[in-house]
Structures are given as structure tokens and as C-alpha cells.
Amino acid sequence: MLDLFAKKEAPIQGMMGLGGGVPSRLLTLASGEITYVDDVFSTFLWEGDGGYNLSPAAATVTVDNGIDLSGEGGLVWLKNRDDSYKHWLFDTERGGQYALSSNASSAQQDGAATNRDLTFNSTGFVIGEDDSGGGLNRRGEDHASWTFRKCRGFFDVVTYTSQSGVTAINHNLGSVPGCIMVKKLNGSASWQVYHRSSGAGKEFELDGTDRERTNGAFPSTPTSTQFFINAANNNVFGTVGDQFVAYLFAHNDGSFGEDSDEAVIKCDSYTGTQSEDTEINVGFEPQWILIKNASSNSTDWVVVDTMRGLPVGSDSEVLKANSSGTPSSYRAAALTPTGFKLGQGVTSVNRSGDTYIYMAIRRPHKPPEAGTEVFKPFSLSAGEGQDTFISTGFDVDTFIYAKKGNGLFIFGDRLRGKKGGGDLRSDNNSVEDTNTGSFFLDQSRGAKVDYSGGHNYSAPAATDESYVRYFLRRAPGFFDVVTYSGSNSAQNISHNLGSKPALIICKRRNSTGNWQVYADVPAGGATKYMMLDDTGIFNTNSNRWNNTEPTATQFTVGTYSDLNTSGGTYIAYLFGNLDGICKIGQYTGTGNDITIDCGFNPRFIMIKQCTGQGDGWYVIDSARGINAGNDPWLRFNQAYQEITNTDIVDPTSGGFIVQAGGGSRVNDADGRKYLYWAIA
């Protein structure tokens, strides 16, 4: 640990050679501060509100992504997703009025006169109106931004002046760079890219489609304090006095996360196989990936991210760093808990025998501090009657939705596609309905309900168009989502919950199959199961979970077809016991009031009888009312209208009281056991 402490204490002093800008302020382990990928990187999607011959009057947009750019410094990379406009790159070393394009060799542009500029602040940035036709913040059109904060072990920005011969350029990355992108500022010249997998003497052009080239632009392997350019061997570096910017990306620096031992960025390579089952093990689940074919010309720099979709089994939205074009759609990559699987036979990502370089950034991994950061319930007496954006304050990974009039619960997930991947009904064993999708999950800090699918009607109350909606974000200790394929042999399934799951809910997607439930409670465990679409109690069957308790990194499935058969595709929802946010437990019915201590005031409660005769999965939430009187409830296992005339639970400041009158539903006097699940 001493090396880690030394690495993060302060900028390296007294370095020789060239270098520009003020070093980023560094976090120190010694002072107890911890850095997560959430602190240094963000993908943020928004709908533009700017101008260029659009009305009403143009406006700026504030992107609050939680990244401190004004204090720490960094890079913002922007792209219009709806039209063929350039990529725009702004950084704090050059100032927010100066823009570069990754798909163009042209000099930087001064956007002060056209409002194509950025203002950096402590929680993100503000985008100008862009009244010059650059496509930046165009009203009514979708945009993507990727923000890289300066931080040792992750990213650095350096500006410098070219000199003759081999020149050493100082940097503050604090580790050996995995990738370096260099651009001339005061004239036209192609972007020069170094990647550690190709090594010294090799380079790529970010604005081009050529394969790896040998030209001596980067004559020596960079170090943790310097990188090297050779003006004599490359005409883009050849004029003394020219101005340049360099973006430096780290590789596998293990100084992030809860124990300051996790890497958040990896720059590596792989060999294409043409097979869609080929998995690239990154060591973590990525949220952003850049891929370039190093062997073949006429191939693009592929940019994909989880916010725009890296779904399992369907197409990704692909932007190209070297092109101003609109997104393509094909199977570029699909996420796994430890990396990504490749698209089948696509030359840009998986041509048999070709070598590919990539850069991957870890998914968010900061533990939540409050339930409002990861869960939000909504209740509507009637829909809005149109596609409507619902603000949650966090990026939505999973939604659970029901009409109160028929109690039909539907599950959808970002991991299965930006429209939720197809509806899964919790009240029966039906196959995933890929022809529908209740919500669009390709915007930041919320979701857009899909009116055309019949999920947001504003019809009169007599038609029962009232709704309950739950939105969840994956976060360590609280919630994770995993997709996997069956093998018909017992297998361990990796996950990123980071703690032993207290509740696992699994469903087969591509065929009928009952919802299978594991719970880490005395009546449950690895030899027991219940079914979410059924009223049954815990039954004994060691084959479901292979008689193996889950761990903080994996759970195990046997050979039961609803959990693991050859050709089957599955999804698993994992919840943990996280202090102040989520509690899964068990109590014994007494027929008298029972106080459940959760350590928080729940906004969601699910109760299921798990021994005795069996009853439904009762669902209550604060949006509809967790009251001292009657509590509106629905059941996961039954498509039936909401019941509002029963008092099941009463709220307390630290949990809830199961009412004496709850009967067999939640509190029978004969000693039956009940499973409960509460979220703050």
C-alpha cells in the first residue's frame, strides 16, 4: 500500500523537458479520500435546446454530470446523434471557446463569435447556443457527451510547443500512458495516436481509417512522467514553434474504488474471431469502449457506451470518432460482468485474424449514500397521453411498471436494450416480448415513457389508465443486473454486486419459464426456491442453485431449465442488504402488530409468505401511500386491479409495522414465516 500512498500524494516535481498547464489537484489515500470512476468520467445524453435557425429563441444547456472540471480540469467530447455534424472536443487547458474535431485535421476553432463554446464548472459544463451550424446543442436533437476529468491513473491533458528532433513532454498522469492522442492546434494536421499494444514507432490517425502505421512519430515508450515525439520523422510534428495538445489515457492503474485497488481504464488489444461468442476479458464491466482495427485499412474508430446501448442480443448505437455521420446500428459489443462480447463478423470490431486495439472504461462503482440515488417510485392517476420524459435524478438501469387497473407488472432493462429490451411479465412464465418496450432508456437522469406502446394513456379514469412505475439504478451493495446463457451444466455466474446477494430473481428470456427466486433468509438459502409468478412457498430443490450459496462475485445455477439449459438466455436481478438503503429479511407471523426495523423509512415494501399455505407477492410503495390507514397494494404474481381497502403495514421512522389484521397475507397467527424486501 505504500506505493499507492506515494502515487496519489502530490504532482511529481522538478520534471525536465516540456509541459504545459497547471497540474490537476490530486486525491490522497493518506487523507482518507477515495476516487471512483464516477468522479472522473461520465457519459451524458441530452436533447439540445440551442439555436442555428431554430425557434423559439436559442438557449444554453447545463450538463450536471457530477464531474469537477473547473477545479480539476479535463476534456469534454461532444457529438450530435441525430445529424451529420462534427465531433467537438473542448478541454480546460486550451479554454472552453476552442474546439477541435476528432474527425477532422483542421486547426482548432475559436467559437467565441458563434456561441460554440463551453463553460466548465464544478459539476460539469454549460453548452453555448452554437448559432454557426456546428450541430452543437441543436434544439430538439439528441446529443452525447463524454467527460474525462484529469486524475492520476486515469487521464491528463498537456499543451506544448513543438521543437526539433526528439522531444520529451512532461505529464502528470502518474502512470505509464496506455493511449496518447496528439493534435496540432495552429494549423491543419492529422491526429496522431499512440497505443501501448502497438508500441513505440507505431501510430494511428484518429481522423482517418488507416491501419497501424510505422513512422517514428512516437520513437520511445512513454514513462509515468514523460512521453516522446519525434518531429524529424513525422511532418505533422515538424515545424518548430507549432502548438499542440495531448490527451493521455492511463492503463490498468489499480488505485481506484472502495479499497483503492481497482483499475477504471484499460488499453489493450485482441484478435478477431468472427464469432459473436468471443468475450474480451477486461477485468471489469465497461461503460465506454473505443475500438480500432489495427490490421485493415478503411475501418472506423468505433465509439460505444452503455447509455446509448450495449445490449445483449441486439444492436448497439455506434458512433465513429473519425466520421461526422449519424450513428450506425449493429452488434458492436455486448456487456458481460468482466468485459464485453464482440459483434459477429463486423470488420470494424471482429474480423477473423485481425488485430484490434481498444480503450475501455469501467462502469460506475461508487456505493450509494441514499435510497434516492438509486430508486424512485411514481404513481399516476392518469398518463400524460404522449411520450414523456420522467426525471429520476439518476441514470435508470431497470424499470418495473404496472397499470393499477390490471396489476400487470412489466420488467425492462438498459442491459437488454435502450427500449428495455422487451417486456418481461412477472405474473406468468411467458417469453420476453421483444416487440414491445415500455420506456426509452437512452437519456441521462431519467427515462422516456413510450406512449405508442399503450403505456401512457391519458384516457378517463373509467378505462383504468393509472400507473405505478419503479426506476432503479445498479450500484454496489444495492442492485445488479446480469444476463447469461445456459449451458446445461452447473455454472458460476459472475456479478458486480460487490456483496453476497440477499435476493436473486431470475427469468428465462427466450422461452417460457417460471421466475426463480433465491433469498438469503433462514427459511430460504441455496437448497430452496420460490417463484415470483406463483403463490407457492419455499420448496426444497438443490438443483436450482446447485446447493451453493452465492458470494460477493458470483452465484451458481444447476441444470434446471428455467435457470440453465443449453440455448437458453437468462436475466438475473440481484439485491443486497445495504445499510440505510435496502433490507431483505424474514419475520414470523403472530397475529399481533410486528415492528420491522429496517434502519430507514421504506419507500417500497414487498412481503411474501414463504412457509405454510402460500400467498401472493404483495407490493406497497410510498408513491401510492404507505399509511397509518389503508395501503394500496398490487401483487407481482397476479394481473389484478389495485386493492385500496386493506391496512397491511403502517410506517415508522426506521421501518414499518406489519398490522395485526393482515391475516394470511402478511401476518397469520400460526407461526408462518414471511419474506420482506424494503428499499429506502
XYZ file of C-alpha atoms in Angstrom:
680
model
C 0.000 0.000 0.000
C 2.938 2.371 0.480
C 3.398 2.701 -3.278
C -0.252 3.663 -3.663
C 0.039 6.298 -0.979
C 3.066 7.781 -2.675
C 1.400 7.728 -6.074
C -1.516 9.909 -5.083
C 0.044 12.358 -2.662
C 1.191 15.152 -4.970
C 2.229 16.053 -8.520
C 5.715 14.996 -9.461
C 8.005 17.965 -9.001
C 11.141 19.040 -10.825
C 10.412 17.218 -14.096
C 12.659 18.076 -17.032
C 11.530 18.789 -20.581
C 8.452 20.468 -21.936
C 4.991 20.534 -20.404
C 2.072 22.875 -20.135
C -0.815 23.734 -17.901
C -1.434 23.536 -14.199
C -1.215 20.002 -12.760
C -4.531 18.568 -11.615
C -5.155 18.529 -7.898
C -4.642 15.020 -6.645
C -6.593 12.915 -4.220
C -4.626 11.305 -1.412
C -5.217 7.992 0.233
C -3.429 9.288 3.300
C -6.230 11.767 3.939
C -8.839 9.055 3.510
C -10.189 10.267 0.178
C -11.231 7.645 -2.366
C -11.652 8.111 -6.113
C -14.272 6.245 -8.140
C -14.792 6.184 -11.874
C -17.965 8.185 -11.141
C -15.689 11.074 -10.098
C -13.605 11.145 -13.283
C -15.773 10.004 -16.206
C -19.332 10.498 -17.412
C -21.448 9.719 -20.435
C -24.300 12.223 -20.517
C -27.093 12.325 -23.101
C -29.442 15.245 -23.581
C -31.875 16.833 -26.001
C -30.500 20.077 -27.431
C -32.011 23.449 -26.622
C -29.747 25.613 -28.767
C -30.197 27.549 -31.956
C -28.999 27.829 -35.553
C -32.089 28.976 -37.388
C -34.388 27.192 -34.987
C -37.153 28.691 -32.897
C -38.065 29.546 -30.236
C -35.059 31.568 -29.169
C -31.861 29.629 -28.549
C -30.751 28.717 -25.060
C -27.773 27.247 -23.293
C -27.902 23.829 -21.648
C -26.333 22.945 -18.324
C -24.971 19.414 -18.143
C -24.711 18.407 -14.490
C -22.749 15.164 -14.628
C -21.015 15.448 -11.249
C -17.527 15.932 -12.739
C -15.437 18.782 -11.320
C -13.931 20.381 -14.408
C -13.339 23.900 -13.120
C -11.353 22.640 -10.142
C -9.610 19.568 -11.542
C -9.552 20.153 -15.304
C -10.320 17.774 -18.142
C -11.832 17.097 -21.553
C -15.403 17.216 -22.871
C -16.107 15.325 -26.102
C -19.470 16.070 -27.789
C -21.446 14.637 -30.715
C -24.837 15.372 -32.254
C -26.589 11.985 -32.571
C -29.345 12.972 -34.994
C -27.459 14.759 -37.789
C -24.120 14.625 -39.575
C -22.169 17.168 -37.548
C -18.585 17.024 -36.358
C -17.365 15.658 -33.063
C -16.355 18.623 -30.880
C -13.627 18.406 -28.228
C -13.045 21.082 -25.573
C -10.529 20.989 -22.736
C -9.646 23.147 -19.769
C -6.010 23.639 -20.825
C -6.961 25.486 -24.029
C -10.173 27.035 -22.699
C -13.822 26.425 -23.446
C -14.007 28.613 -26.545
C -11.556 26.499 -28.552
C -12.912 23.392 -30.304
C -11.181 20.525 -32.070
C -12.830 17.811 -34.168
C -11.733 14.191 -33.844
C -12.938 13.551 -37.398
C -11.030 16.463 -38.980
C -7.403 17.507 -39.410
C -8.242 21.227 -39.278
C -6.824 23.635 -36.707
C -8.748 24.417 -33.542
C -11.677 26.788 -33.997
C -12.432 29.835 -31.893
C -16.115 29.565 -31.009
C -16.437 32.846 -29.117
C -18.120 34.595 -32.045
C -20.570 31.763 -32.767
C -21.509 30.627 -29.227
C -19.930 27.264 -29.938
C -18.193 27.172 -26.597
C -18.266 25.582 -23.157
C -18.111 26.950 -19.651
C -16.568 24.483 -17.219
C -17.862 24.286 -13.648
C -17.536 22.104 -10.546
C -20.356 19.728 -11.544
C -19.989 19.585 -15.314
C -20.317 22.235 -18.002
C -22.636 24.668 -19.772
C -23.031 24.487 -23.558
C -23.433 27.587 -25.706
C -26.172 28.129 -28.262
C -23.988 27.320 -31.327
C -25.579 29.638 -33.861
C -22.994 28.800 -36.538
C -24.388 25.489 -37.777
C -21.944 23.233 -35.967
C -24.710 20.976 -34.684
C -23.696 21.506 -31.074
C -26.767 21.721 -28.817
C -29.191 21.887 -31.748
C -32.745 22.304 -30.497
C -34.818 19.123 -30.352
C -31.948 16.839 -31.395
C -30.194 14.200 -29.313
C -26.599 14.746 -28.211
C -23.921 12.699 -26.445
C -21.096 13.912 -24.246
C -18.147 12.063 -22.750
C -16.311 13.865 -19.954
C -12.791 12.879 -18.842
C -11.509 14.529 -15.660
C -7.814 14.980 -15.049
C -6.751 12.443 -12.433
C -3.609 10.437 -11.809
C -4.101 6.905 -13.032
C -6.887 7.911 -15.422
C -6.422 10.964 -17.668
C -4.303 14.056 -18.261
C -4.227 16.998 -20.705
C -0.969 18.622 -21.783
C -0.300 21.517 -24.137
C 3.186 22.134 -25.546
C 5.219 23.894 -28.254
C 6.989 21.765 -30.858
C 10.779 21.726 -31.018
C 13.145 19.998 -33.414
C 14.176 16.366 -33.081
C 13.065 14.010 -30.321
C 11.361 15.929 -27.548
C 10.315 14.770 -24.083
C 6.968 16.145 -22.914
C 6.140 16.164 -19.217
C 2.783 14.909 -17.986
C 1.023 14.348 -14.659
C -0.727 11.046 -15.371
C 1.318 9.369 -12.653
C 1.435 6.067 -14.563
C 2.603 4.892 -17.976
C 0.048 6.003 -20.601
C -1.879 3.315 -22.440
C -3.000 5.679 -25.182
C -1.984 9.198 -26.280
C -3.851 11.401 -28.765
C -1.934 14.422 -30.101
C -3.328 17.257 -32.256
C -1.763 20.342 -33.804
C -3.694 23.464 -32.796
C -2.482 26.276 -35.054
C -2.743 24.528 -38.412
C -4.056 21.529 -40.311
C -2.547 18.143 -39.425
C -3.948 14.697 -38.691
C -4.383 13.453 -35.146
C -1.509 11.204 -34.089
C -2.404 8.300 -31.757
C -0.056 6.124 -29.723
C -1.373 2.873 -28.236
C 0.620 0.656 -25.915
C -0.424 -2.526 -27.771
C 1.276 -1.283 -30.951
C 4.185 0.265 -29.087
C 6.842 2.823 -29.907
C 7.457 3.628 -33.567
C 3.820 2.961 -34.473
C 0.891 5.353 -34.791
C -2.711 5.735 -35.910
C -4.685 8.699 -37.230
C -7.820 9.380 -35.201
C -9.389 11.322 -38.083
C -8.617 8.576 -40.603
C -9.392 4.929 -41.365
C -5.868 3.609 -41.990
C -4.497 0.669 -40.077
C -1.496 0.864 -37.750
C 1.406 2.658 -39.414
C 5.164 2.875 -38.841
C 6.543 6.413 -38.989
C 8.500 7.078 -35.818
C 6.134 9.736 -34.530
C 6.392 8.218 -31.048
C 10.003 6.981 -31.015
C 10.155 5.684 -27.435
C 7.870 4.054 -24.908
C 6.364 6.714 -22.625
C 7.043 6.725 -18.899
C 4.975 7.669 -15.883
C 6.239 11.265 -16.180
C 7.018 11.849 -19.884
C 6.106 10.892 -23.429
C 8.243 11.403 -26.526
C 7.601 12.757 -30.015
C 9.955 12.893 -32.981
C 9.392 15.890 -35.213
C 12.108 14.835 -37.638
C 10.339 11.584 -38.589
C 6.832 12.947 -38.945
C 5.861 16.096 -40.790
C 2.883 16.756 -38.509
C 5.377 17.417 -35.711
C 7.946 19.020 -37.951
C 7.557 22.789 -37.572
C 9.334 24.361 -34.635
C 7.029 26.640 -32.671
C 3.734 24.918 -33.549
C 1.239 24.468 -30.731
C -0.114 21.048 -29.725
C -2.455 19.420 -27.236
C -2.063 15.862 -25.999
C -4.693 13.716 -24.281
C -3.170 10.930 -22.178
C -5.145 7.894 -21.010
C -3.832 5.514 -18.368
C -3.826 1.723 -18.453
C -4.808 -0.627 -15.642
C -3.778 1.697 -12.807
C -5.171 -0.053 -9.725
C -5.715 2.884 -7.380
C -9.466 3.468 -7.564
C -12.533 2.135 -5.807
C -13.548 1.368 -2.249
C -10.176 -0.177 -1.320
C -8.147 1.870 -3.816
C -7.131 -1.294 -5.649
C -9.309 -1.228 -8.780
C -8.482 -0.112 -12.300
C -11.008 2.070 -14.115
C -9.434 2.202 -17.588
C -7.733 -0.378 -19.760
C -5.939 0.000 -23.109
C -5.295 -3.369 -24.722
C -5.766 -5.453 -27.863
C -7.446 -8.618 -29.081
C -7.609 -10.816 -32.178
C -10.861 -11.042 -34.111
C -12.567 -14.419 -34.442
C -15.715 -13.700 -36.487
C -17.666 -15.351 -33.651
C -20.266 -13.435 -31.668
C -19.491 -15.544 -28.595
C -15.937 -14.187 -28.333
C -15.551 -12.443 -24.961
C -12.843 -9.918 -24.197
C -11.951 -10.089 -20.511
C -11.213 -6.540 -19.372
C -11.289 -7.316 -15.655
C -14.365 -5.166 -15.127
C -17.676 -4.358 -16.793
C -17.140 -1.370 -19.094
C -19.432 1.579 -19.712
C -17.493 3.107 -22.654
C -15.387 1.415 -25.334
C -13.255 2.755 -28.215
C -12.170 0.129 -30.792
C -9.921 0.374 -33.889
C -8.872 -2.324 -36.350
C -5.053 -2.235 -36.396
C -4.683 -4.683 -39.309
C -7.040 -3.441 -42.005
C -7.483 -0.099 -43.744
C -10.849 1.577 -44.322
C -12.019 0.759 -40.797
C -13.553 3.183 -38.323
C -12.820 4.208 -34.764
C -15.877 2.674 -33.074
C -17.305 4.502 -30.037
C -19.984 2.769 -27.963
C -21.299 3.279 -24.448
C -23.906 1.840 -22.115
C -26.098 4.942 -22.111
C -26.716 4.627 -25.867
C -26.891 0.856 -25.588
C -24.517 -2.104 -25.343
C -27.312 -4.660 -25.140
C -27.058 -8.428 -25.090
C -28.559 -9.978 -28.203
C -29.357 -6.834 -30.180
C -27.703 -3.900 -31.968
C -25.658 -1.094 -30.432
C -25.740 2.558 -31.429
C -22.287 3.095 -32.946
C -20.652 6.482 -33.413
C -17.352 6.816 -35.279
C -14.671 9.126 -33.918
C -13.329 9.611 -37.452
C -16.695 10.487 -39.008
C -19.269 13.236 -38.663
C -22.014 10.817 -39.707
C -25.090 9.792 -37.786
C -24.907 6.610 -35.681
C -24.788 3.179 -37.274
C -26.616 0.248 -35.756
C -25.025 -3.177 -35.465
C -23.821 -5.641 -32.865
C -20.553 -3.970 -31.953
C -20.285 -5.216 -28.389
C -22.400 -6.691 -25.612
C -21.601 -6.307 -21.931
C -20.556 -9.043 -19.537
C -19.705 -8.604 -15.838
C -15.995 -8.851 -16.707
C -15.770 -7.314 -20.177
C -17.621 -7.449 -23.458
C -18.571 -9.838 -26.247
C -17.877 -8.925 -29.856
C -20.256 -8.468 -32.742
C -20.283 -11.253 -35.295
C -18.026 -10.754 -38.312
C -18.119 -6.955 -38.312
C -14.810 -5.766 -39.818
C -14.618 -2.761 -37.506
C -14.722 -4.955 -34.389
C -14.359 -8.673 -35.134
C -12.883 -9.774 -38.459
C -11.222 -13.161 -38.168
C -7.463 -12.875 -37.658
C -7.327 -9.084 -37.498
C -5.752 -7.309 -34.530
C -7.777 -4.652 -32.709
C -6.777 -2.040 -30.159
C -9.285 -0.777 -27.632
C -9.783 1.504 -24.674
C -12.400 0.530 -22.074
C -13.656 2.475 -19.045
C -15.277 0.808 -16.043
C -18.983 1.171 -15.269
C -19.916 3.412 -12.275
C -18.897 1.777 -8.990
C -19.400 4.357 -6.253
C -21.576 2.998 -3.404
C -24.794 4.987 -2.942
C -25.298 7.129 0.135
C -29.106 7.394 -0.008
C -32.000 5.492 -1.491
C -32.941 8.500 -3.624
C -29.731 7.972 -5.609
C -30.799 4.514 -6.800
C -34.587 4.112 -6.508
C -37.612 6.236 -7.325
C -41.311 5.255 -7.288
C -44.014 7.108 -9.223
C -47.786 6.886 -9.089
C -50.076 8.455 -11.701
C -53.852 8.675 -11.628
C -53.721 9.067 -15.425
C -50.980 9.085 -18.028
C -49.702 12.115 -19.887
C -51.062 10.980 -23.250
C -47.726 11.348 -25.068
C -44.088 10.314 -24.936
C -42.959 11.923 -21.682
C -39.533 12.223 -20.105
C -39.566 11.237 -16.425
C -36.802 12.802 -14.358
C -35.343 10.494 -11.718
C -32.115 12.299 -10.798
C -30.050 9.234 -11.737
C -29.366 7.081 -14.798
C -32.003 4.353 -14.962
C -30.879 0.738 -15.419
C -34.136 -1.101 -14.713
C -37.804 -0.152 -14.633
C -40.741 -2.047 -13.149
C -44.086 -0.841 -14.413
C -47.765 -1.710 -13.874
C -51.216 -0.436 -14.673
C -53.186 -0.157 -11.461
C -56.295 -1.298 -13.293
C -54.934 -4.739 -14.122
C -51.860 -5.088 -11.897
C -49.767 -6.359 -14.778
C -46.111 -5.833 -13.758
C -43.520 -5.496 -16.531
C -39.720 -5.517 -16.148
C -37.329 -3.792 -18.565
C -33.589 -3.116 -18.528
C -30.944 -0.961 -20.171
C -28.726 -4.043 -20.383
C -31.255 -5.617 -22.776
C -31.587 -2.535 -24.984
C -32.453 1.144 -24.926
C -36.189 0.356 -25.023
C -35.834 -2.017 -22.085
C -35.035 -4.962 -24.322
C -38.550 -6.333 -24.477
C -41.144 -6.705 -21.746
C -40.976 -9.471 -19.153
C -44.227 -10.071 -17.254
C -43.849 -11.078 -13.615
C -47.280 -12.727 -13.332
C -46.580 -15.630 -15.708
C -43.862 -17.683 -17.380
C -44.139 -16.081 -20.819
C -41.208 -15.459 -23.148
C -39.655 -11.989 -23.387
C -41.809 -9.828 -25.672
C -39.225 -8.211 -27.944
C -41.908 -6.461 -29.981
C -42.711 -4.086 -27.148
C -40.855 -1.750 -24.851
C -42.351 0.471 -22.207
C -39.618 3.077 -21.744
C -36.728 4.545 -23.717
C -33.552 4.169 -21.655
C -31.157 6.221 -23.792
C -31.249 9.537 -21.909
C -29.441 10.608 -18.758
C -31.063 11.144 -15.383
C -34.374 9.582 -16.291
C -36.430 7.676 -18.857
C -38.962 8.473 -21.537
C -42.230 6.544 -21.393
C -43.334 5.136 -24.746
C -46.867 6.353 -25.381
C -47.209 4.421 -28.649
C -46.929 1.128 -26.789
C -50.006 1.871 -24.702
C -48.054 2.695 -21.555
C -49.060 6.319 -21.033
C -52.680 6.891 -21.989
C -54.487 9.920 -20.580
C -57.949 8.418 -21.080
C -60.739 8.902 -18.497
C -60.410 7.067 -15.200
C -63.058 4.562 -16.246
C -60.522 2.992 -18.596
C -58.151 2.383 -15.669
C -55.239 4.224 -17.283
C -53.457 4.836 -13.989
C -49.928 3.647 -13.383
C -47.235 2.726 -10.898
C -43.592 2.943 -12.008
C -40.384 2.000 -10.235
C -36.961 3.080 -11.514
C -33.704 1.549 -10.265
C -30.001 2.165 -10.780
C -27.338 -0.507 -10.459
C -24.987 0.286 -7.586
C -22.535 -1.665 -5.406
C -24.178 -3.341 -2.438
C -27.690 -2.449 -3.598
C -28.579 -3.816 -7.040
C -27.035 -5.521 -10.040
C -28.348 -6.994 -13.294
C -26.704 -9.909 -15.106
C -27.547 -11.605 -18.380
C -26.153 -15.041 -19.132
C -26.516 -18.043 -21.429
C -27.410 -21.531 -20.293
C -25.035 -24.466 -20.613
C -26.989 -27.455 -19.214
C -24.080 -27.924 -16.808
C -23.774 -26.341 -13.394
C -22.049 -22.978 -13.794
C -20.941 -19.970 -11.784
C -22.359 -16.643 -12.981
C -20.222 -13.575 -12.292
C -21.832 -10.402 -10.966
C -20.785 -6.962 -9.721
C -22.995 -6.501 -6.673
C -19.873 -6.478 -4.511
C -21.568 -8.267 -1.608
C -23.408 -11.521 -1.086
C -26.847 -11.206 -2.706
C -29.727 -11.349 -0.264
C -32.285 -11.724 -3.049
C -31.886 -13.105 -6.591
C -34.730 -13.086 -9.118
C -34.081 -14.937 -12.402
C -36.104 -15.323 -15.592
C -35.549 -17.205 -18.827
C -35.931 -14.786 -21.741
C -36.077 -16.773 -24.985
C -38.600 -19.403 -23.932
C -41.264 -19.939 -21.325
C -40.002 -20.472 -17.812
C -41.074 -19.579 -14.291
C -39.392 -16.766 -12.370
C -36.956 -18.350 -9.897
C -36.201 -16.668 -6.551
C -33.354 -17.180 -4.076
C -33.415 -15.445 -0.689
C -30.718 -15.396 1.971
C -33.090 -15.834 4.918
C -33.463 -18.703 7.438
C -36.377 -20.272 5.557
C -34.539 -19.982 2.233
C -30.947 -20.459 1.149
C -29.238 -22.394 -1.631
C -31.412 -25.507 -1.299
C -34.714 -23.602 -1.506
C -36.573 -21.622 -4.138
C -39.802 -19.746 -4.721
C -41.329 -18.455 -7.958
C -42.252 -14.812 -8.466
C -45.146 -15.735 -10.759
C -46.660 -18.145 -8.222
C -48.135 -18.128 -4.708
C -46.097 -21.118 -3.550
C -43.845 -21.189 -0.500
C -40.149 -22.089 -0.308
C -39.640 -25.560 -1.740
C -36.566 -27.726 -1.447
C -34.575 -28.390 -4.597
C -30.789 -28.402 -4.500
C -30.555 -28.370 -8.312
C -31.879 -24.805 -8.701
C -28.872 -23.096 -7.093
C -26.636 -26.187 -7.205
C -26.701 -26.262 -3.387
C -24.146 -23.427 -3.443
C -24.526 -20.144 -1.611
C -23.784 -17.050 -3.718
C -20.760 -14.887 -2.982
C -19.844 -11.237 -3.455
C -18.705 -12.001 -7.018
C -20.803 -14.912 -8.317
C -23.887 -17.064 -7.919
C -24.313 -20.662 -9.036
C -27.036 -22.355 -11.057
C -27.635 -26.058 -11.541
C -29.184 -27.679 -14.592
C -32.847 -26.789 -14.086
C -34.161 -25.491 -17.431
C -35.691 -22.296 -16.003
C -32.215 -21.323 -14.821
C -29.668 -23.053 -17.035
C -30.259 -25.058 -20.189
C -28.268 -25.135 -23.396
C -29.526 -22.449 -25.774
C -31.364 -20.595 -23.037
C -30.848 -16.895 -22.394
C -31.479 -15.534 -18.902
C -31.563 -12.398 -16.805
C -30.903 -12.132 -13.080
C -31.718 -9.271 -10.702
C -29.567 -9.229 -7.558
C -30.254 -7.178 -4.436
C -28.080 -6.842 -1.355
C -28.575 -5.807 2.237
C -27.141 -2.297 2.245
C -27.364 -0.212 5.413
C -29.755 2.684 5.080
C -30.895 1.704 1.574
C -32.064 -1.906 1.187
C -33.110 -4.629 3.614
C -34.184 -8.202 2.859
C -35.253 -10.250 5.846
C -37.741 -12.619 7.442
C -40.246 -12.459 10.297
C -42.703 -14.851 11.923
C -46.425 -14.157 11.880
C -48.063 -13.681 15.290
C -51.458 -12.192 14.556
C -50.348 -9.133 16.528
C -48.593 -5.981 15.321
C -44.977 -6.745 14.371
C -42.373 -3.967 14.144
C -39.735 -4.449 11.438
C -36.536 -2.440 11.904
C -35.045 -1.589 8.508
C -32.827 1.261 9.636
C -34.676 3.594 7.266
C -38.124 4.753 6.248
C -39.076 2.472 3.315
C -40.494 3.797 0.063
C -41.017 0.269 -1.268
C -42.083 -2.865 0.611
C -42.666 -6.350 -0.725
C -43.958 -9.136 1.542
C -44.296 -12.816 0.641
C -45.447 -15.712 2.814
C -42.713 -18.343 2.484
C -43.835 -21.229 4.752
C -47.296 -22.658 5.348
C -50.008 -22.441 2.695
C -48.576 -19.690 0.476
C -49.952 -16.399 -0.796
C -49.051 -13.622 -3.219
C -46.110 -11.228 -3.550
C -47.632 -8.067 -2.039
C -46.190 -4.769 -3.266
C -46.663 -1.433 -1.453
C -44.916 1.889 -2.093
C -44.795 5.453 -0.772
C -45.875 6.954 -4.122
C -49.303 5.335 -3.726
C -49.144 5.535 0.066
C -47.607 3.653 2.992
C -50.090 4.940 5.535
C -51.334 4.529 9.068
C -54.604 3.514 7.421
C -55.299 1.511 4.280
C -52.405 0.819 1.907
C -52.934 0.382 -1.837
C -51.313 -2.866 -2.942
C -50.654 -4.924 -6.044
C -49.103 -8.366 -6.462
C -46.146 -9.301 -8.647
C -47.673 -12.711 -9.296
C -51.155 -11.657 -10.339
C -52.582 -9.396 -13.039
C -55.355 -7.941 -10.883
C -56.521 -4.448 -10.141
C -55.072 -2.469 -7.244
C -56.692 -3.080 -3.837
C -57.108 0.015 -1.675
C -59.301 -1.066 1.271
C -56.801 -3.029 3.363
C -54.395 -1.910 6.096
C -51.338 -4.119 5.659
C -48.493 -2.058 7.123
C -48.001 1.221 8.974
C -44.889 3.374 8.570
C -42.318 4.084 11.272
C -39.252 6.314 11.158
C -36.957 3.274 10.939
C -39.078 0.665 9.198
C -42.694 -0.469 9.253
C -45.300 -2.243 11.369
C -46.976 -5.336 9.989
C -50.586 -4.973 11.022
C -52.357 -7.487 13.232
C -55.225 -7.612 10.785
C -53.010 -8.615 7.880
C -54.115 -12.235 8.139
C -52.524 -14.902 5.973
C -51.393 -12.249 3.508
C -48.706 -10.859 5.800
C -49.308 -11.868 9.468
C -51.033 -15.128 10.257
C -51.108 -16.200 13.917
C -49.991 -19.794 13.268
C -46.258 -19.033 13.052
C -45.836 -18.874 9.277
C -42.661 -17.225 8.004
C -42.688 -14.161 5.780
C -40.043 -12.761 3.453
C -39.822 -8.986 3.209
C -37.898 -6.670 0.894
C -37.670 -2.950 1.660
C -35.989 -0.071 -0.204
C -35.427 3.393 1.225
